CSV table of C-alpha atoms and ligand atoms in Angstrom, one decimal:
chain,number,residue,atom,x,y,z
A,226,ALA,CA,192.9,87.9,19.9
A,227,LYS,CA,194.8,84.3,19.1
A,228,SER,CA,198.2,85.5,18.2
A,229,GLU,CA,197.9,87.5,22.0
A,230,GLY,CA,196.8,84.6,23.6
A,231,ARG,CA,199.9,82.3,22.0
A,232,ASN,CA,201.9,85.2,23.1
A,233,VAL,CA,200.7,85.3,26.6
A,234,TYR,CA,201.6,81.4,26.4
A,235,ARG,CA,204.6,81.5,26.3
A,236,PHE,CA,205.3,83.5,29.7
A,237,PHE,CA,202.3,81.9,31.7
A,238,GLU,CA,201.3,79.2,32.6
A,239,PRO,CA,198.0,77.7,31.2
A,240,GLY,CA,196.4,78.3,34.8
A,241,MET,CA,197.8,81.5,34.9
A,242,ASP,CA,196.5,82.7,31.8
A,243,ALA,CA,192.9,81.6,32.7
A,244,MET,CA,193.8,83.3,36.0
A,245,VAL,CA,195.9,86.8,34.7
A,246,ARG,CA,192.4,86.8,32.1
A,247,ALA,CA,190.1,86.5,35.1
A,248,ARG,CA,191.6,89.5,37.2
A,249,ARG,CA,191.7,91.8,34.0
A,250,ALA,CA,188.0,90.9,33.3
A,251,LEU,CA,187.2,92.3,36.8
A,252,GLU,CA,189.6,94.9,37.0
A,253,THR,CA,187.7,96.1,33.2
A,254,ASP,CA,184.2,95.3,35.4
A,255,LEU,CA,185.0,97.5,38.6
A,256,GLU,CA,186.2,100.3,36.4
A,257,ALA,CA,183.1,101.1,34.1
A,258,ALA,CA,181.1,100.0,37.9
A,259,LEU,CA,181.5,103.2,39.1
A,260,ARG,CA,180.7,105.3,35.6
A,261,ARG,CA,177.8,102.9,35.7
A,262,GLN,CA,176.7,103.6,39.1
A,263,GLU,CA,176.2,100.0,40.6
A,264,PHE,CA,177.7,100.8,43.5
A,265,GLU,CA,175.6,100.9,46.9
A,266,LEU,CA,176.3,102.0,50.7
A,267,ASP,CA,174.3,99.9,53.1
A,268,PHE,CA,174.0,100.7,57.2
A,269,GLN,CA,174.6,99.6,60.0
A,270,PRO,CA,173.5,100.6,63.3
A,271,ILE,CA,175.5,101.3,66.3
A,272,MET,CA,174.3,101.5,69.6
A,273,ASN,CA,175.4,103.6,73.2
A,274,ILE,CA,175.1,99.6,75.3
A,275,ALA,CA,174.4,102.0,77.8
A,276,SER,CA,171.5,103.7,77.2
A,277,SER,CA,170.4,101.5,74.5
A,278,GLU,CA,170.1,104.3,72.0
A,279,ILE,CA,171.3,103.9,68.6
A,280,VAL,CA,173.7,106.4,68.1
A,281,GLY,CA,174.7,105.9,64.8
A,282,ALA,CA,175.6,103.7,61.5
A,283,GLU,CA,178.5,102.2,59.7
A,284,ALA,CA,178.1,102.8,55.8
A,285,LEU,CA,179.2,99.3,53.6
A,286,MET,CA,179.8,99.5,50.5
A,287,ARG,CA,177.9,97.1,48.4
A,288,TRP,CA,178.5,96.3,44.6
A,289,HIS,CA,175.2,94.6,42.6
A,290,SER,CA,176.9,93.7,38.6
A,291,PRO,CA,175.0,92.5,36.4
A,292,ALA,CA,176.9,90.1,35.2
A,293,ARG,CA,178.4,89.1,38.9
A,294,GLY,CA,175.9,89.5,41.5
A,295,LEU,CA,176.1,91.0,44.5
A,296,VAL,CA,180.2,90.8,45.2
A,297,PRO,CA,181.0,91.5,48.6
A,298,PRO,CA,183.6,93.8,49.8
A,299,ASP,CA,186.4,91.8,50.7
A,300,ASP,CA,186.0,90.5,47.3
A,301,PHE,CA,186.7,93.3,45.0
A,302,ILE,CA,188.2,96.4,47.4
A,303,PRO,CA,191.3,94.7,47.4
A,304,VAL,CA,191.4,94.9,43.6
A,305,ALA,CA,190.2,98.8,43.8
A,306,GLU,CA,192.8,99.3,46.1
A,307,GLU,CA,195.4,97.6,43.9
A,308,ILE,CA,194.3,99.5,41.1
A,309,GLY,CA,193.5,103.0,42.1
A,310,LEU,CA,190.2,102.9,42.1
A,311,ILE,CA,189.5,103.0,45.1
A,312,VAL,CA,190.4,106.8,45.4
A,313,PRO,CA,187.5,107.9,43.2
A,314,LEU,CA,185.1,104.9,45.2
A,315,GLY,CA,186.2,106.5,48.4
A,316,GLU,CA,185.3,109.8,48.2
A,317,TRP,CA,182.0,108.9,46.2
A,318,ALA,CA,181.6,106.6,49.4
A,319,LEU,CA,182.6,109.9,51.4
A,320,ARG,CA,180.2,111.8,49.7
A,321,ASN,CA,177.4,109.8,49.2
A,322,ALA,CA,177.5,108.5,53.3
A,323,CYS,CA,177.3,112.1,54.7
A,324,THR,CA,174.7,113.3,52.0
A,325,VAL,CA,172.4,110.3,53.4
A,326,ALA,CA,173.6,111.6,57.4
A,327,ALA,CA,172.3,114.7,56.8
A,328,GLY,CA,168.9,113.8,57.4
A,329,TRP,CA,169.4,112.0,60.4
A,330,PRO,CA,168.3,113.5,63.4
A,331,ASP,CA,171.3,115.8,65.2
A,332,GLY,CA,173.7,114.3,67.0
A,333,LEU,CA,173.7,110.5,64.9
A,334,ARG,CA,176.9,109.5,63.6
A,335,ILE,CA,178.0,108.3,60.2
A,336,ALA,CA,181.3,106.0,59.6
A,337,VAL,CA,182.9,105.5,56.9
A,338,ASN,CA,186.0,103.1,56.3
A,339,VAL,CA,189.1,105.0,54.5
A,340,SER,CA,191.5,102.6,52.8
A,341,ALA,CA,195.2,102.7,53.6
A,342,VAL,CA,195.2,104.1,50.0
A,343,GLN,CA,193.2,107.0,49.8
A,344,ILE,CA,195.2,108.6,52.9
A,345,LYS,CA,198.2,108.8,51.5
A,346,SER,CA,196.4,109.7,47.7
A,347,GLY,CA,197.8,113.2,49.4
A,348,THR,CA,193.9,114.6,48.0
A,349,PHE,CA,192.3,112.5,51.2
A,350,ALA,CA,192.2,115.9,53.7
A,351,ARG,CA,190.3,118.3,51.0
A,352,SER,CA,187.9,115.4,50.1
A,353,VAL,CA,186.9,114.7,53.5
A,354,ILE,CA,186.2,118.8,53.7
A,355,SER,CA,184.4,118.9,50.4
A,356,ALA,CA,182.1,116.2,51.1
A,357,LEU,CA,181.3,117.9,54.8
A,358,ALA,CA,180.9,121.2,53.4
A,359,PHE,CA,178.7,119.4,50.4
A,360,SER,CA,176.4,117.5,52.7
A,361,GLY,CA,176.0,119.9,55.4
A,362,VAL,CA,176.7,117.5,57.9
A,363,PRO,CA,179.2,119.2,60.8
A,364,ALA,CA,182.7,117.4,61.2
A,365,ASP,CA,181.7,116.2,64.5
A,366,ARG,CA,179.0,114.0,63.0
A,367,LEU,CA,181.8,111.8,61.1
A,368,GLU,CA,184.5,108.7,61.9
A,369,LEU,CA,186.7,107.5,59.6
A,370,GLU,CA,187.5,103.9,60.6
A,371,ILE,CA,191.0,103.3,59.6
A,372,THR,CA,193.2,99.7,60.3
A,373,GLU,CA,196.1,98.8,61.1
A,374,THR,CA,197.5,98.7,57.7
A,375,VAL,CA,197.0,102.9,57.7
A,376,LEU,CA,199.4,103.1,60.4
A,377,MET,CA,201.5,100.6,59.5
A,378,ASP,CA,203.6,103.3,56.8
A,379,GLU,CA,204.6,107.0,56.2
A,380,SER,CA,203.6,107.0,59.4
A,381,ASP,CA,204.4,111.2,58.9
A,382,THR,CA,202.4,111.6,56.1
A,383,VAL,CA,199.3,109.6,57.7
A,384,LEU,CA,199.8,111.5,61.3
A,385,LYS,CA,199.8,115.2,59.7
A,386,THR,CA,196.5,114.2,57.9
A,387,LEU,CA,195.1,111.6,60.6
A,388,SER,CA,195.8,115.5,62.8
A,389,GLN,CA,194.1,117.7,60.1
A,390,LEU,CA,191.2,116.1,60.2
A,391,ARG,CA,191.1,115.4,64.0
A,392,ASP,CA,191.1,118.9,64.5
A,393,LEU,CA,188.1,119.1,62.6
A,394,GLY,CA,186.3,117.4,65.1
A,395,ILE,CA,186.6,114.8,62.7
A,396,ARG,CA,186.8,111.4,64.7
A,397,ILE,CA,189.4,108.1,64.0
A,398,ALA,CA,188.2,104.8,64.8
A,399,LEU,CA,190.6,102.4,64.8
A,400,ASP,CA,189.0,99.1,63.2
A,401,ASP,CA,189.2,95.3,63.1
A,402,PHE,CA,190.9,96.1,67.0
A,403,GLY,CA,193.4,93.0,68.3
A,404,ILE,CA,194.2,91.2,65.2
A,405,GLY,CA,196.8,93.0,64.0
A,406,TYR,CA,200.6,93.0,64.6
A,407,SER,CA,201.1,96.0,67.2
A,408,SER,CA,198.1,97.4,68.5
A,409,LEU,CA,198.7,98.5,71.3
A,410,SER,CA,202.0,100.7,69.9
A,411,TYR,CA,199.5,102.4,67.6
A,412,LEU,CA,197.5,103.6,70.0
A,413,ARG,CA,200.7,105.3,71.9
A,414,ARG,CA,201.6,107.0,67.9
A,415,PHE,CA,198.7,107.8,66.8
A,416,PRO,CA,195.7,110.0,67.5
A,417,VAL,CA,192.4,107.4,68.2
A,418,ASP,CA,189.4,108.2,69.4
A,419,LYS,CA,187.8,105.5,69.5
A,420,ILE,CA,188.5,101.4,69.0
A,421,LYS,CA,186.6,98.4,67.3
A,422,ILE,CA,187.0,94.9,69.0
A,423,ASP,CA,187.3,92.9,66.3
A,424,ARG,CA,184.4,90.6,65.7
A,425,SER,CA,186.6,87.6,66.2
A,426,PHE,CA,186.7,88.3,69.5
A,427,ILE,CA,183.2,88.6,70.2
A,428,ARG,CA,182.0,85.4,68.3
A,429,ASP,CA,184.2,83.6,70.9
A,430,ILE,CA,183.7,86.0,74.3
A,431,ASP,CA,181.5,82.4,76.4
A,432,LYS,CA,186.1,80.9,75.8
A,433,ARG,CA,187.9,82.6,78.8
A,434,ASP,CA,190.8,83.6,77.4
A,435,THR,CA,189.2,85.7,74.9
A,436,ALA,CA,186.8,86.9,77.5
A,437,ALA,CA,189.8,88.1,79.6
A,438,ILE,CA,191.1,89.7,75.7
A,439,VAL,CA,188.2,91.4,75.2
A,440,ARG,CA,187.5,92.6,79.4
A,441,THR,CA,190.8,94.0,79.4
A,442,VAL,CA,190.9,96.4,76.0
A,443,ILE,CA,187.4,97.3,77.7
A,444,GLY,CA,189.6,98.0,80.8
A,445,LEU,CA,192.4,100.0,78.3
A,446,GLY,CA,189.9,102.0,76.3
A,447,ALA,CA,188.1,102.9,79.3
A,448,GLN,CA,192.1,104.8,80.8
A,449,LEU,CA,192.6,106.0,77.8
A,450,GLY,CA,189.2,107.8,77.5
A,451,ILE,CA,188.6,105.7,74.0
A,452,THR,CA,185.2,105.0,73.6
A,453,VAL,CA,185.2,100.8,72.6
A,454,THR,CA,182.9,99.2,70.1
A,455,ALA,CA,182.2,95.1,69.7
A,456,GLU,CA,181.8,93.9,66.5
A,457,GLY,CA,180.2,91.4,65.7
A,458,VAL,CA,177.4,91.1,68.5
A,459,GLU,CA,174.8,88.8,67.7
A,460,THR,CA,173.8,87.0,70.8
A,461,GLU,CA,172.3,88.6,73.7
A,462,ALA,CA,174.6,86.7,75.8
A,463,GLN,CA,177.3,88.7,74.9
A,464,LEU,CA,175.5,91.8,74.6
A,465,GLU,CA,175.0,91.4,77.9
A,466,PHE,CA,178.7,90.4,78.8
A,467,LEU,CA,179.8,93.4,77.4
A,468,SER,CA,177.4,95.2,79.3
A,469,ARG,CA,178.4,94.1,82.6
A,470,GLU,CA,182.3,95.1,81.5
A,471,GLY,CA,181.3,98.2,80.8
A,472,CYS,CA,182.1,98.0,77.1
A,473,VAL,CA,180.7,101.2,75.5
A,474,GLU,CA,179.2,100.9,72.1
A,475,ALA,CA,177.9,97.4,70.3
A,476,GLN,CA,177.2,96.6,66.9
A,477,GLY,CA,176.3,93.6,64.9
A,478,TYR,CA,172.8,91.5,63.5
A,479,LEU,CA,171.3,91.6,67.0
A,480,ILE,CA,171.1,95.4,67.1
A,481,GLY,CA,170.4,95.6,63.6
A,482,ALA,CA,172.4,94.1,60.0
A,483,PRO,CA,173.6,96.3,57.1
A,484,SER,CA,170.3,97.5,54.8
A,485,LYS,CA,169.3,100.4,53.3
A,486,ALA,CA,169.6,103.9,54.3
A,487,ALA,CA,165.9,104.3,53.4
A,488,ASP,CA,164.8,101.4,56.4
A,489,ILE,CA,167.0,102.9,59.1
A,490,ASN,CA,166.2,106.9,57.8
A,491,PRO,CA,165.8,108.5,60.2
A,492,LEU,CA,167.2,106.0,62.5
A,493,PRO,CA,165.3,104.4,65.3
A,494,LYS,CA,166.2,105.7,68.4
A,495,SER,CA,166.2,102.8,70.4
A,496,ARG,CA,166.2,99.1,70.3
A,497,ALA,CA,162.2,99.2,71.8
A,498,ALA,CA,161.5,101.2,68.7
A,499,ILE,CA,163.3,98.8,66.3
B,164,C2E,P1,184.4,96.1,58.5
B,164,C2E,O1,184.7,97.5,58.3
B,164,C2E,O2,184.9,95.1,59.6
B,164,C2E,O3,182.8,96.1,58.4
B,164,C2E,C1,181.9,95.1,59.2
B,164,C2E,C2,181.8,93.3,58.6
B,164,C2E,O4,180.9,92.8,59.0
B,164,C2E,C3,180.5,93.9,57.2
B,164,C2E,O5,180.9,93.1,56.1
B,164,C2E,C4,179.1,93.4,58.0
B,164,C2E,O6,177.8,92.9,57.2
B,164,C2E,C5,180.0,93.0,58.9
B,164,C2E,N1,179.0,92.8,60.1
B,164,C2E,C6,178.5,93.2,61.2
B,164,C2E,N2,177.6,92.7,62.0
B,164,C2E,C7,177.9,91.6,61.5
B,164,C2E,C8,177.4,90.3,62.8
B,164,C2E,O7,176.7,90.2,63.5
B,164,C2E,N3,177.9,89.4,62.4
B,164,C2E,C9,178.9,88.9,61.3
B,164,C2E,N4,179.4,87.2,61.0
B,164,C2E,N5,179.1,89.4,60.5
B,164,C2E,C10,179.1,91.3,60.9
B,164,C2E,P2,180.7,93.8,55.1
B,164,C2E,O8,179.8,94.0,54.6
B,164,C2E,O9,181.3,92.0,54.4
B,164,C2E,O10,182.9,94.2,54.6
B,164,C2E,C11,183.7,93.9,54.5
B,164,C2E,C12,184.8,94.6,54.5
B,164,C2E,O11,185.1,95.3,53.4
B,164,C2E,C13,184.9,95.7,56.2
B,164,C2E,O12,185.3,95.4,57.1
B,164,C2E,C14,185.4,97.0,55.5
B,164,C2E,O13,187.1,96.6,55.7
B,164,C2E,C15,185.4,96.9,53.8
B,164,C2E,N6,184.8,97.8,53.5
B,164,C2E,C16,183.5,97.7,53.7
B,164,C2E,N7,182.6,99.3,52.4
B,164,C2E,C17,183.8,100.0,52.5
B,164,C2E,C18,184.2,100.9,52.3
B,164,C2E,O14,183.3,102.0,52.3
B,164,C2E,N8,185.5,101.6,52.1
B,164,C2E,C19,186.5,100.4,52.5
B,164,C2E,N9,187.7,101.2,52.3
B,164,C2E,N10,185.9,99.5,52.4
B,164,C2E,C20,185.7,98.9,53.0
B,165,CA,CA1,185.1,99.3,59.6
B,166,CA,CA1,185.8,95.6,61.5
B,167,CA,CA1,187.9,94.5,58.2
């Protein structure tokens, strides 16, 4: 190991060497984590604002590493994407989320986050179809949340895959809407059923300009026949604004934090029941 270390020093600065080794260790741990079943899903409820009913939940991945503790998805998903692990990991999430949702009352939808790497893998449509068949969840109860990066390149492959899934009745949601570069042009080119307004807009909804943007996105959704969901709703004032402006759905700590499936299985029918 000593001579290896010396070799590395010839190519990297000392600080760089430490970074490279930390990164390698993270990759090794991540690869082992799937085998060791260290991943779990939490579920966060999504509410229809007009009826105050819970209409579904979003699956959010959690890594409980014995060595590192609870690692947030923003820290490990990008690494899993770079080393290709996101493909089996994403398949696991899809299958697991659908299996849990199969036990929910009729009509409640399950939303699953999907990374660009998965959609471009070529096996994606097949793995979605297999997760539905395995769990018995009907296609119209599954929602796939994608971000702009999914739509950025290879748009032909992506468009074909998304259209194929949509033909089965699966819904496509555009996540983190508004923070990207050309969200509007994607709405024109890709079949989208839902947009999720990024939580940074909801956080600043009491500012005049941000309020105007949110109001406009809600109007845009109404005109295009696209469901608009507000993310990161934390206060009654934010929910009141969204309700007044006709936003269809809300998600955030005010409605419910992500929690174990058992806590929300079956999901409460309305906020009054929480
Ligand atoms: P996202 O898809 O935008 O998920 C929403 C994030 O906002 C979640 O963070 C959630 O816990 C958090 N959140 C929900 N309500 C509130 C609120 O009221 N206030 C605030 N401040 N935050 C709220 P989380 O669970 O840490 O996930 C972070 C990101 O990791 C997700 O962002 C998503 O991009 C990614 N991710 C999570 N699970 C998966 C997965 O299974 N596959 C893929 N590809 N990405 C995932
Ligand atoms: Ca999401
Ligand atoms: Ca989001
Ligand atoms: Ca995000």
